[in-house]
mmCIF file of C-alpha atoms in Angstrom:
data_model
loop_
_atom_site.group_PDB
_atom_site.id
_atom_site.type_symbol
_atom_site.label_atom_id
_atom_site.label_comp_id
_atom_site.label_asym_id
_atom_site.label_seq_id
_atom_site.Cartn_x
_atom_site.Cartn_y
_atom_site.Cartn_z
ATOM 1 C CA MET A 1032 121.653 126.943 75.778
ATOM 2 C CA ARG A 1033 123.877 129.380 73.917
ATOM 3 C CA GLU A 1034 126.056 128.388 71.017
ATOM 4 C CA SER A 1035 129.390 130.047 70.347
ATOM 5 C CA VAL A 1036 131.117 130.593 67.002
ATOM 6 C CA ASP A 1037 133.804 132.783 65.557
ATOM 7 C CA VAL A 1038 131.587 134.412 62.924
ATOM 8 C CA LEU A 1039 127.840 134.787 62.541
ATOM 9 C CA ILE A 1040 126.708 135.912 59.095
ATOM 10 C CA SER A 1041 123.277 137.472 58.830
ATOM 11 C CA GLY A 1042 122.089 137.017 55.260
ATOM 12 C CA GLY A 1043 122.143 134.055 52.889
ATOM 13 C CA GLY A 1044 122.101 135.789 49.531
ATOM 14 C CA VAL A 1045 124.994 135.406 47.131
ATOM 15 C CA ALA A 1046 127.213 137.743 49.184
ATOM 16 C CA GLY A 1047 126.336 136.149 52.519
ATOM 17 C CA LEU A 1048 126.908 132.625 51.208
ATOM 18 C CA ALA A 1049 130.257 133.731 49.768
ATOM 19 C CA ALA A 1050 131.207 135.194 53.154
ATOM 20 C CA ALA A 1051 130.282 131.952 54.923
ATOM 21 C CA ALA A 1052 132.401 129.934 52.485
ATOM 22 C CA ALA A 1053 135.333 132.352 52.767
ATOM 23 C CA PHE A 1054 135.448 132.442 56.573
ATOM 24 C CA GLY A 1055 134.803 128.709 56.743
ATOM 25 C CA SER A 1056 137.591 127.952 54.276
ATOM 26 C CA ALA A 1057 139.900 130.147 56.365
ATOM 27 C CA GLY A 1058 139.277 127.868 59.344
ATOM 28 C CA TYR A 1059 136.766 129.899 61.355
ATOM 29 C CA SER A 1060 133.608 128.399 62.821
ATOM 30 C CA VAL A 1061 130.603 129.987 61.103
ATOM 31 C CA ILE A 1062 126.830 130.131 61.388
ATOM 32 C CA CYS A 1063 125.010 131.700 58.427
ATOM 33 C CA VAL A 1064 121.298 132.495 58.726
ATOM 34 C CA ASP A 1065 118.673 133.791 56.332
ATOM 35 C CA PRO A 1066 114.899 133.882 56.834
ATOM 36 C CA ALA A 1067 114.241 132.770 53.242
ATOM 37 C CA PRO A 1068 115.674 129.474 51.973
ATOM 38 C CA PRO A 1069 117.674 130.052 48.773
ATOM 39 C CA VAL A 1070 115.969 129.277 45.472
ATOM 40 C CA THR A 1071 118.435 127.150 43.525
ATOM 41 C CA GLU A 1072 116.517 126.160 40.383
ATOM 42 C CA ARG A 1073 115.918 128.383 37.336
ATOM 43 C CA GLY A 1074 112.235 127.576 36.953
ATOM 44 C CA ALA A 1075 111.276 127.582 40.639
ATOM 45 C CA PRO A 1076 109.003 130.301 42.061
ATOM 46 C CA GLY A 1077 111.035 133.186 43.410
ATOM 47 C CA ALA A 1078 114.160 132.313 41.415
ATOM 48 C CA ASP A 1079 116.541 135.254 40.977
ATOM 49 C CA LEU A 1080 116.800 135.495 37.198
ATOM 50 C CA ARG A 1081 119.379 138.261 37.276
ATOM 51 C CA THR A 1082 122.980 137.470 36.448
ATOM 52 C CA THR A 1083 126.261 138.460 38.048
ATOM 53 C CA ALA A 1084 129.485 139.262 36.251
ATOM 54 C CA PHE A 1085 132.494 138.487 38.420
ATOM 55 C CA LEU A 1086 135.289 140.874 37.485
ATOM 56 C CA GLN A 1087 138.938 139.853 37.652
ATOM 57 C CA PRO A 1088 139.728 141.058 41.220
ATOM 58 C CA SER A 1089 136.856 138.959 42.608
ATOM 59 C CA ILE A 1090 138.326 135.656 41.439
ATOM 60 C CA PRO A 1091 141.057 135.261 44.130
ATOM 61 C CA VAL A 1092 138.619 135.561 47.047
ATOM 62 C CA LEU A 1093 136.205 133.146 45.324
ATOM 63 C CA THR A 1094 139.054 130.703 44.704
ATOM 64 C CA ALA A 1095 140.269 130.837 48.307
ATOM 65 C CA ALA A 1096 136.690 130.163 49.427
ATOM 66 C CA GLY A 1097 136.478 127.070 47.206
ATOM 67 C CA LEU A 1098 133.710 128.671 45.134
ATOM 68 C CA TRP A 1099 135.351 129.527 41.836
ATOM 69 C CA GLN A 1100 136.253 125.890 41.275
ATOM 70 C CA ARG A 1101 132.541 125.022 41.444
ATOM 71 C CA ILE A 1102 131.192 127.802 39.227
ATOM 72 C CA ALA A 1103 133.958 128.211 36.636
ATOM 73 C CA PRO A 1104 132.590 125.402 34.388
ATOM 74 C CA HIS A 1105 129.288 127.302 34.125
ATOM 75 C CA ALA A 1106 130.776 130.773 33.605
ATOM 76 C CA MET A 1107 130.540 132.752 30.373
ATOM 77 C CA PRO A 1108 133.614 134.942 29.744
ATOM 78 C CA LEU A 1109 133.109 138.638 29.019
ATOM 79 C CA GLN A 1110 135.844 139.734 26.658
ATOM 80 C CA VAL A 1111 134.387 142.970 25.291
ATOM 81 C CA MET A 1112 132.186 145.651 26.828
ATOM 82 C CA ARG A 1113 130.350 147.445 24.029
ATOM 83 C CA ILE A 1114 128.789 150.863 24.631
ATOM 84 C CA VAL A 1115 126.166 151.917 22.104
ATOM 85 C CA ASP A 1116 124.561 155.344 21.932
ATOM 86 C CA ALA A 1117 121.113 155.260 20.327
ATOM 87 C CA GLY A 1118 119.985 158.692 21.452
ATOM 88 C CA GLY A 1119 119.200 160.143 18.034
ATOM 89 C CA ALA A 1120 115.807 160.852 16.516
ATOM 90 C CA GLU A 1121 115.266 157.143 15.809
ATOM 91 C CA PRO A 1122 116.198 154.190 18.061
ATOM 92 C CA ILE A 1123 119.187 153.067 16.012
ATOM 93 C CA ALA A 1124 122.837 152.711 16.980
ATOM 94 C CA ARG A 1125 124.635 155.893 15.981
ATOM 95 C CA ILE A 1126 127.879 155.484 17.984
ATOM 96 C CA THR A 1127 129.390 152.134 18.967
ATOM 97 C CA HIS A 1128 132.638 151.673 20.878
ATOM 98 C CA ASP A 1129 134.196 148.434 22.095
ATOM 99 C CA PHE A 1130 136.257 148.250 25.269
ATOM 100 C CA ASP A 1131 138.353 145.098 24.819
ATOM 101 C CA ALA A 1132 139.909 143.431 27.851
ATOM 102 C CA ALA A 1133 142.926 142.528 25.707
ATOM 103 C CA ASP A 1134 143.959 146.202 25.878
ATOM 104 C CA VAL A 1135 144.627 145.959 29.620
ATOM 105 C CA SER A 1136 144.870 142.263 30.506
ATOM 106 C CA ALA A 1137 145.462 138.755 29.227
ATOM 107 C CA GLU A 1138 142.178 137.696 30.878
ATOM 108 C CA PRO A 1139 138.568 138.640 30.101
ATOM 109 C CA PHE A 1140 136.970 141.520 31.994
ATOM 110 C CA GLY A 1141 134.957 138.968 33.915
ATOM 111 C CA TRP A 1142 132.696 135.935 33.818
ATOM 112 C CA ASN A 1143 128.897 135.930 33.898
ATOM 113 C CA LEU A 1144 126.624 133.488 35.745
ATOM 114 C CA PRO A 1145 122.925 133.298 36.686
ATOM 115 C CA ASN A 1146 122.221 134.188 40.319
ATOM 116 C CA TRP A 1147 120.068 131.101 40.946
ATOM 117 C CA LEU A 1148 122.995 128.903 39.867
ATOM 118 C CA LEU A 1149 125.379 130.789 42.147
ATOM 119 C CA ARG A 1150 123.095 130.059 45.090
ATOM 120 C CA ARG A 1151 122.984 126.362 44.171
ATOM 121 C CA GLU A 1152 126.758 126.012 43.949
ATOM 122 C CA PHE A 1153 127.507 128.207 46.977
ATOM 123 C CA VAL A 1154 125.113 126.214 49.175
ATOM 124 C CA ALA A 1155 126.766 123.010 47.945
ATOM 125 C CA ARG A 1156 130.165 124.392 48.938
ATOM 126 C CA LEU A 1157 128.927 125.147 52.457
ATOM 127 C CA GLY A 1158 127.848 121.522 52.711
ATOM 128 C CA ASP A 1159 131.495 120.517 52.212
ATOM 129 C CA LEU A 1160 132.690 122.612 55.171
ATOM 130 C CA PRO A 1161 132.137 120.917 58.548
ATOM 131 C CA ASN A 1162 132.822 124.166 60.428
ATOM 132 C CA VAL A 1163 130.009 126.034 58.623
ATOM 133 C CA ASP A 1164 126.382 125.715 59.706
ATOM 134 C CA PHE A 1165 123.950 127.186 57.172
ATOM 135 C CA ARG A 1166 120.470 127.698 58.621
ATOM 136 C CA PRO A 1167 117.948 128.755 55.961
ATOM 137 C CA GLY A 1168 114.592 129.692 57.383
ATOM 138 C CA GLN A 1169 116.112 131.509 60.370
ATOM 139 C CA GLY A 1170 116.897 135.193 60.632
ATOM 140 C CA THR A 1171 118.347 137.670 63.068
ATOM 141 C CA ARG A 1172 115.836 138.925 65.651
ATOM 142 C CA ARG A 1173 118.008 140.827 68.145
ATOM 143 C CA LEU A 1174 121.617 141.929 68.435
ATOM 144 C CA PHE A 1175 123.425 142.836 71.650
ATOM 145 C CA THR A 1176 127.113 143.692 71.563
ATOM 146 C CA ARG A 1177 129.863 144.246 74.092
ATOM 147 C CA ASP A 1178 133.632 144.575 73.963
ATOM 148 C CA THR A 1179 134.363 140.847 73.927
ATOM 149 C CA GLU A 1180 131.559 139.397 71.805
ATOM 150 C CA ALA A 1181 128.172 139.847 70.173
ATOM 151 C CA LEU A 1182 125.022 138.055 71.306
ATOM 152 C CA VAL A 1183 122.561 137.317 68.505
ATOM 153 C CA THR A 1184 119.052 136.038 69.086
ATOM 154 C CA LEU A 1185 117.657 134.194 66.072
ATOM 155 C CA THR A 1186 114.030 134.126 64.980
ATOM 156 C CA ASP A 1187 113.574 130.607 66.411
ATOM 157 C CA GLY A 1188 114.713 131.862 69.837
ATOM 158 C CA ALA A 1189 118.205 130.333 69.680
ATOM 159 C CA GLN A 1190 121.046 132.491 71.004
ATOM 160 C CA VAL A 1191 124.506 132.611 69.479
ATOM 161 C CA THR A 1192 127.619 134.418 70.702
ATOM 162 C CA ALA A 1193 130.157 135.420 68.066
ATOM 163 C CA LYS A 1194 133.446 137.295 67.936
ATOM 164 C CA LEU A 1195 132.305 138.907 64.691
ATOM 165 C CA VAL A 1196 128.873 139.463 63.168
ATOM 166 C CA VAL A 1197 128.844 140.114 59.422
ATOM 167 C CA ALA A 1198 125.757 141.942 58.187
ATOM 168 C CA ALA A 1199 125.112 140.746 54.636
ATOM 169 C CA ASP A 1200 121.354 140.997 55.060
ATOM 170 C CA GLY A 1201 120.450 143.414 52.300
ATOM 171 C CA ARG A 1202 119.528 147.027 51.775
ATOM 172 C CA HIS A 1203 116.977 146.882 54.623
ATOM 173 C CA SER A 1204 119.501 145.181 56.930
ATOM 174 C CA PRO A 1205 118.032 144.274 60.352
ATOM 175 C CA VAL A 1206 121.553 144.214 61.791
ATOM 176 C CA ARG A 1207 122.309 147.709 60.519
ATOM 177 C CA ARG A 1208 119.057 148.973 61.991
ATOM 178 C CA ALA A 1209 119.849 147.311 65.331
ATOM 179 C CA LEU A 1210 123.162 149.187 65.385
ATOM 180 C CA GLY A 1211 121.402 152.476 64.637
ATOM 181 C CA ILE A 1212 123.537 153.177 61.559
ATOM 182 C CA PRO A 1213 121.684 155.509 59.150
ATOM 183 C CA VAL A 1214 121.917 155.417 55.350
ATOM 184 C CA HIS A 1215 121.969 158.026 52.619
ATOM 185 C CA THR A 1216 119.620 157.038 49.778
ATOM 186 C CA THR A 1217 119.286 158.482 46.276
ATOM 187 C CA ARG A 1218 116.184 157.552 44.302
ATOM 188 C CA TYR A 1219 116.123 157.928 40.534
ATOM 189 C CA GLY A 1220 112.475 157.138 39.878
ATOM 190 C CA GLN A 1221 113.652 154.041 37.996
ATOM 191 C CA LYS A 1222 113.036 150.335 38.052
ATOM 192 C CA ALA A 1223 114.722 147.518 36.141
ATOM 193 C CA LEU A 1224 113.297 144.549 34.289
ATOM 194 C CA ALA A 1225 115.536 141.480 34.454
ATOM 195 C CA PHE A 1226 114.990 138.513 32.151
ATOM 196 C CA ALA A 1227 116.685 136.294 29.572
ATOM 197 C CA VAL A 1228 116.381 136.340 25.790
ATOM 198 C CA THR A 1229 117.470 134.197 22.887
ATOM 199 C CA HIS A 1230 118.601 135.685 19.587
ATOM 200 C CA PRO A 1231 119.853 134.496 16.181
ATOM 201 C CA GLU A 1232 123.138 136.411 16.229
ATOM 202 C CA PRO A 1233 125.879 135.054 18.549
ATOM 203 C CA HIS A 1234 126.956 137.391 21.334
ATOM 204 C CA ARG A 1235 130.650 136.474 20.889
ATOM 205 C CA ASN A 1236 131.291 137.124 24.612
ATOM 206 C CA VAL A 1237 130.378 140.788 24.186
ATOM 207 C CA SER A 1238 128.441 142.583 26.919
ATOM 208 C CA THR A 1239 126.420 145.381 25.306
ATOM 209 C CA GLU A 1240 124.966 148.523 26.932
ATOM 210 C CA ILE A 1241 122.568 150.480 24.706
ATOM 211 C CA HIS A 1242 121.896 154.048 25.859
ATOM 212 C CA ARG A 1243 118.916 156.074 24.685
ATOM 213 C CA SER A 1244 116.868 157.481 27.591
ATOM 214 C CA GLY A 1245 115.443 156.258 30.872
ATOM 215 C CA GLY A 1246 118.491 154.095 31.589
ATOM 216 C CA PRO A 1247 120.634 151.512 29.805
ATOM 217 C CA PHE A 1248 119.352 148.413 28.035
ATOM 218 C CA THR A 1249 122.068 145.851 28.781
ATOM 219 C CA LEU A 1250 122.623 142.407 27.255
ATOM 220 C CA VAL A 1251 125.116 140.135 29.019
ATOM 221 C CA PRO A 1252 126.250 136.805 27.511
ATOM 222 C CA LEU A 1253 124.853 133.550 28.828
ATOM 223 C CA PRO A 1254 125.377 129.954 27.657
ATOM 224 C CA ASP A 1255 123.136 128.835 24.777
ATOM 225 C CA HIS A 1256 119.518 128.065 25.701
ATOM 226 C CA GLN A 1257 117.626 125.397 23.763
ATOM 227 C CA GLY A 1258 120.247 125.518 21.014
ATOM 228 C CA LYS A 1259 120.103 129.307 20.564
ATOM 229 C CA PRO A 1260 122.480 132.086 21.638
ATOM 230 C CA CYS A 1261 121.237 133.542 24.919
ATOM 231 C CA SER A 1262 121.763 136.741 26.901
ATOM 232 C CA ALA A 1263 120.599 138.174 30.200
ATOM 233 C CA VAL A 1264 118.861 141.530 29.888
ATOM 234 C CA VAL A 1265 118.609 144.350 32.409
ATOM 235 C CA TRP A 1266 116.282 147.054 31.069
ATOM 236 C CA MET A 1267 116.215 150.224 33.179
ATOM 237 C CA GLU A 1268 113.459 152.787 32.764
ATOM 238 C CA THR A 1269 111.206 155.046 34.801
ATOM 239 C CA GLY A 1270 108.962 153.244 37.259
ATOM 240 C CA PRO A 1271 105.718 153.915 35.343
ATOM 241 C CA GLU A 1272 107.291 152.828 32.057
ATOM 242 C CA ILE A 1273 108.537 149.566 33.562
ATOM 243 C CA GLU A 1274 105.051 148.838 34.910
ATOM 244 C CA ARG A 1275 103.567 149.552 31.473
ATOM 245 C CA LEU A 1276 106.056 147.246 29.785
ATOM 246 C CA ARG A 1277 105.523 144.446 32.287
ATOM 247 C CA ALA A 1278 101.755 144.573 31.705
ATOM 248 C CA LEU A 1279 102.025 144.182 27.923
ATOM 249 C CA PRO A 1280 101.059 140.935 26.174
ATOM 250 C CA ARG A 1281 104.107 138.901 25.229
ATOM 251 C CA ASP A 1282 104.082 139.783 21.517
ATOM 252 C CA ALA A 1283 103.703 143.507 22.244
ATOM 253 C CA PHE A 1284 106.458 143.349 24.853
ATOM 254 C CA GLU A 1285 108.814 141.605 22.424
ATOM 255 C CA ALA A 1286 108.087 144.276 19.796
ATOM 256 C CA GLU A 1287 109.023 147.047 22.251
ATOM 257 C CA MET A 1288 112.071 145.115 23.409
ATOM 258 C CA ASN A 1289 113.328 144.707 19.851
ATOM 259 C CA THR A 1290 112.865 148.398 19.126
ATOM 260 C CA ARG A 1291 114.894 149.230 22.254
ATOM 261 C CA SER A 1292 117.660 146.735 21.385
ATOM 262 C CA CYS A 1293 118.207 148.426 17.998
ATOM 263 C CA GLY A 1294 118.221 145.002 16.341
ATOM 264 C CA LEU A 1295 121.858 144.448 17.264
ATOM 265 C CA PHE A 1296 121.425 140.702 17.844
ATOM 266 C CA GLY A 1297 118.554 140.071 15.464
ATOM 267 C CA TRP A 1298 115.061 139.381 16.723
ATOM 268 C CA LEU A 1299 115.063 138.870 20.499
ATOM 269 C CA GLU A 1300 112.691 136.298 22.002
ATOM 270 C CA GLN A 1301 111.815 136.374 25.687
ATOM 271 C CA ALA A 1302 113.201 133.233 27.336
ATOM 272 C CA SER A 1303 112.273 133.683 30.998
ATOM 273 C CA ALA A 1304 109.774 135.391 33.245
ATOM 274 C CA LEU A 1305 110.160 139.111 33.970
ATOM 275 C CA THR A 1306 111.355 140.267 37.375
ATOM 276 C CA VAL A 1307 111.318 143.882 38.563
ATOM 277 C CA TRP A 1308 113.885 145.594 40.807
ATOM 278 C CA PRO A 1309 113.921 149.158 42.183
ATOM 279 C CA ILE A 1310 116.951 151.293 41.291
ATOM 280 C CA ILE A 1311 118.601 153.318 44.051
ATOM 281 C CA THR A 1312 121.994 154.363 45.314
ATOM 282 C CA GLN A 1313 122.435 153.830 49.031
ATOM 283 C CA GLN A 1314 125.366 154.086 51.429
ATOM 284 C CA ALA A 1315 125.598 153.403 55.149
ATOM 285 C CA THR A 1316 127.200 156.249 57.074
ATOM 286 C CA ARG A 1317 129.508 153.748 58.825
ATOM 287 C CA LEU A 1318 130.728 150.291 57.841
ATOM 288 C CA TYR A 1319 130.959 148.856 61.335
ATOM 289 C CA GLY A 1320 129.556 148.795 64.836
ATOM 290 C CA GLN A 1321 130.788 147.054 67.940
ATOM 291 C CA ARG A 1322 131.809 143.507 66.944
ATOM 292 C CA THR A 1323 129.929 143.964 63.647
ATOM 293 C CA ALA A 1324 130.907 144.642 60.020
ATOM 294 C CA LEU A 1325 128.530 145.748 57.274
ATOM 295 C CA MET A 1326 129.138 144.404 53.783
ATOM 296 C CA ALA A 1327 127.346 144.110 50.433
ATOM 297 C CA GLU A 1328 123.924 145.786 50.232
ATOM 298 C CA ALA A 1329 123.819 146.329 53.993
ATOM 299 C CA ALA A 1330 126.673 148.774 53.331
ATOM 300 C CA HIS A 1331 126.079 150.016 49.781
ATOM 301 C CA VAL A 1332 123.628 149.686 46.886
ATOM 302 C CA VAL A 1333 124.367 150.777 43.307
ATOM 303 C CA PRO A 1334 122.391 150.680 40.058
ATOM 304 C CA PRO A 1335 123.231 147.647 37.853
ATOM 305 C CA ILE A 1336 125.722 149.442 35.614
ATOM 306 C CA GLY A 1337 129.249 148.228 34.915
ATOM 307 C CA ALA A 1338 128.900 145.055 37.028
ATOM 308 C CA GLN A 1339 129.870 146.956 40.165
ATOM 309 C CA GLY A 1340 127.361 145.692 42.743
ATOM 310 C CA LEU A 1341 128.428 142.192 43.775
ATOM 311 C CA ASN A 1342 132.053 142.898 42.910
ATOM 312 C CA MET A 1343 132.029 145.709 45.474
ATOM 313 C CA SER A 1344 130.561 143.180 47.922
ATOM 314 C CA LEU A 1345 133.374 140.729 47.224
ATOM 315 C CA ALA A 1346 135.897 143.539 47.681
ATOM 316 C CA ASP A 1347 134.335 144.040 51.131
ATOM 317 C CA LEU A 1348 134.731 140.331 51.813
ATOM 318 C CA SER A 1349 138.312 140.281 50.552
ATOM 319 C CA ALA A 1350 139.213 143.125 52.941
ATOM 320 C CA LEU A 1351 137.548 141.395 55.900
ATOM 321 C CA ILE A 1352 139.315 138.094 55.238
ATOM 322 C CA ASP A 1353 142.642 139.849 54.725
ATOM 323 C CA LEU A 1354 142.326 141.730 58.020
ATOM 324 C CA ALA A 1355 140.961 138.824 60.062
ATOM 325 C CA ARG A 1356 143.245 137.189 62.625
ATOM 326 C CA PRO A 1357 142.044 134.721 65.262
ATOM 327 C CA GLU A 1358 143.376 136.884 68.064
ATOM 328 C CA THR A 1359 141.867 140.171 66.783
ATOM 329 C CA LEU A 1360 138.727 138.944 65.007
ATOM 330 C CA GLY A 1361 135.926 141.463 65.475
ATOM 331 C CA THR A 1362 137.950 143.918 67.522
ATOM 332 C CA GLN A 1363 137.621 147.655 67.021
ATOM 333 C CA PRO A 1364 141.075 148.075 65.431
ATOM 334 C CA MET A 1365 140.238 145.395 62.849
ATOM 335 C CA LEU A 1366 136.867 146.959 62.038
ATOM 336 C CA GLN A 1367 138.311 150.475 61.837
ATOM 337 C CA ALA A 1368 140.967 149.191 59.429
ATOM 338 C CA TYR A 1369 138.200 147.590 57.347
ATOM 339 C CA GLU A 1370 136.339 150.877 57.050
ATOM 340 C CA ARG A 1371 139.503 152.804 56.165
ATOM 341 C CA ARG A 1372 140.294 150.317 53.427
ATOM 342 C CA ARG A 1373 136.855 150.147 51.855
ATOM 343 C CA LEU A 1374 135.189 153.531 52.317
ATOM 344 C CA PRO A 1375 137.147 155.551 49.706
ATOM 345 C CA ASP A 1376 136.547 152.957 46.989
ATOM 346 C CA ILE A 1377 132.848 152.662 47.867
ATOM 347 C CA LYS A 1378 132.353 156.438 47.693
ATOM 348 C CA LEU A 1379 134.181 156.640 44.358
ATOM 349 C CA ARG A 1380 132.168 153.861 42.738
ATOM 350 C CA LEU A 1381 128.798 155.041 44.034
ATOM 351 C CA ALA A 1382 129.477 158.522 42.703
ATOM 352 C CA GLY A 1383 130.717 157.216 39.335
ATOM 353 C CA VAL A 1384 127.822 154.804 38.776
ATOM 354 C CA GLY A 1385 125.311 157.446 39.865
ATOM 355 C CA LEU A 1386 126.745 159.887 37.337
ATOM 356 C CA LEU A 1387 126.650 157.286 34.544
ATOM 357 C CA ASN A 1388 123.063 156.426 35.397
ATOM 358 C CA ARG A 1389 121.928 160.041 35.260
ATOM 359 C CA ALA A 1390 123.685 160.467 31.918
ATOM 360 C CA SER A 1391 121.909 157.383 30.579
ATOM 361 C CA MET A 1392 118.510 158.693 31.737
ATOM 362 C CA MET A 1393 118.695 161.891 29.671
ATOM 363 C CA ARG A 1394 115.589 162.534 27.549
ATOM 364 C CA ALA A 1395 116.296 165.912 25.934
ATOM 365 C CA ARG A 1396 117.912 165.478 22.505
ATOM 366 C CA PRO A 1397 120.638 168.135 23.019
ATOM 367 C CA LEU A 1398 121.740 166.420 26.234
ATOM 368 C CA ARG A 1399 121.749 163.021 24.525
ATOM 369 C CA ASP A 1400 123.850 164.490 21.719
ATOM 370 C CA ALA A 1401 126.298 165.846 24.293
ATOM 371 C CA ARG A 1402 126.447 162.433 25.943
ATOM 372 C CA ALA A 1403 127.302 160.782 22.618
ATOM 373 C CA ALA A 1404 130.003 163.369 21.899
ATOM 374 C CA GLY A 1405 131.495 162.822 25.358
ATOM 375 C CA LEU A 1406 131.580 159.047 24.897
ATOM 376 C CA HIS A 1407 133.305 159.415 21.545
ATOM 377 C CA ALA A 1408 135.873 161.844 22.949
ATOM 378 C CA LEU A 1409 136.731 159.595 25.898
ATOM 379 C CA TYR A 1410 137.072 156.522 23.693
ATOM 380 C CA SER A 1411 139.338 158.342 21.261
ATOM 381 C CA LEU A 1412 141.933 159.048 23.977
ATOM 382 C CA ALA A 1413 143.713 155.711 24.405
ATOM 383 C CA PRO A 1414 145.254 156.444 27.855
ATOM 384 C CA VAL A 1415 141.883 157.626 29.172
ATOM 385 C CA ARG A 1416 140.105 154.615 27.654
ATOM 386 C CA LYS A 1417 142.546 152.177 29.254
ATOM 387 C CA GLY A 1418 142.388 154.004 32.575
ATOM 388 C CA LEU A 1419 138.600 153.811 32.626
ATOM 389 C CA MET A 1420 138.720 150.089 31.847
ATOM 390 C CA GLN A 1421 141.205 149.461 34.659
ATOM 391 C CA LEU A 1422 139.115 151.505 37.069
ATOM 392 C CA GLY A 1423 135.924 149.719 36.076
ATOM 393 C CA ILE A 1424 137.473 146.279 36.538
ATOM 394 C CA GLY A 1425 139.088 147.319 39.812
ATOM 395 C CA MET A 1426 142.652 146.706 38.658
ATOM 396 C CA ARG A 1427 145.390 148.469 40.595
#
């Protein structure tokens, strides 16, 4: 027996759960599937220990979906983004510039939360929506589309017809592959370590990117942990270097970590397990197929610089919700309008983040000196500095 819904969402990560809550809150009937049940506890095996910074433009779509109300009490505001160049002969901060949200807005740049907590609260929100059916443990096996609807066969054999299928099923998206949409991928030879640290110096709601070589070392504010100031760390380096670091004994790893952090927060202590993530840029050549929209990492993947990744995903979701009408849901004109709205911004941000990442990877001293001089010059021009902040946030 076939089921019928307005929207089927393939993928139950943070972006897919947000999409289910958004379409459900807008009154559409929704089924959301993911082959892996979400891990919703910090210490559980497989927990996603990365964090997400929601920038200002993401808050309205989260609020309309009933999500921001659940996560706001746990969110850590990000008032200042600090860029540090430590590319000199010794790993010490030689140029430091603060980008303060107060220069462009009365609100912080964004708010930071752990990904495992987002999954917990997003799943709870879906439980409040009677028109949303979340099915962890099931995935998308086959997709067949026609002008009037899509037919999705799930991994348990169930069949679902939907007016719109939303592919939020990751960088290896089964739905994208079923549609035959190719991707362009750029590999940097990098990986990232993600983990949490405690430190004696308070972070004062400052997100800090330290650039030397191999990629940025980024500390993002978190709530206190066991009575100590706490930050999430994303440490990007070459693949072999990340594997070397991960294999170190804890005391040796902490020594290397504190050298790389330039001592800006005092002695850092590892406060969570290490997780490793590959760093790529990836873009689908199209954002839609018949009765199907690609969003989030099914559509685009960026390195974790400037908090662009999930905020680009929520911009996708905002465009889909804005364009959705019961009478035209999933039609070609709606999907074409979605691609026209999102594609220019996606291309701009992928190019910008890719350029920043390559600049951060520089190993030759003369190139690192040029990078530092460029940062200082850009910061010194107030209109340029404010324009870059507005662009990074996504303000129009």
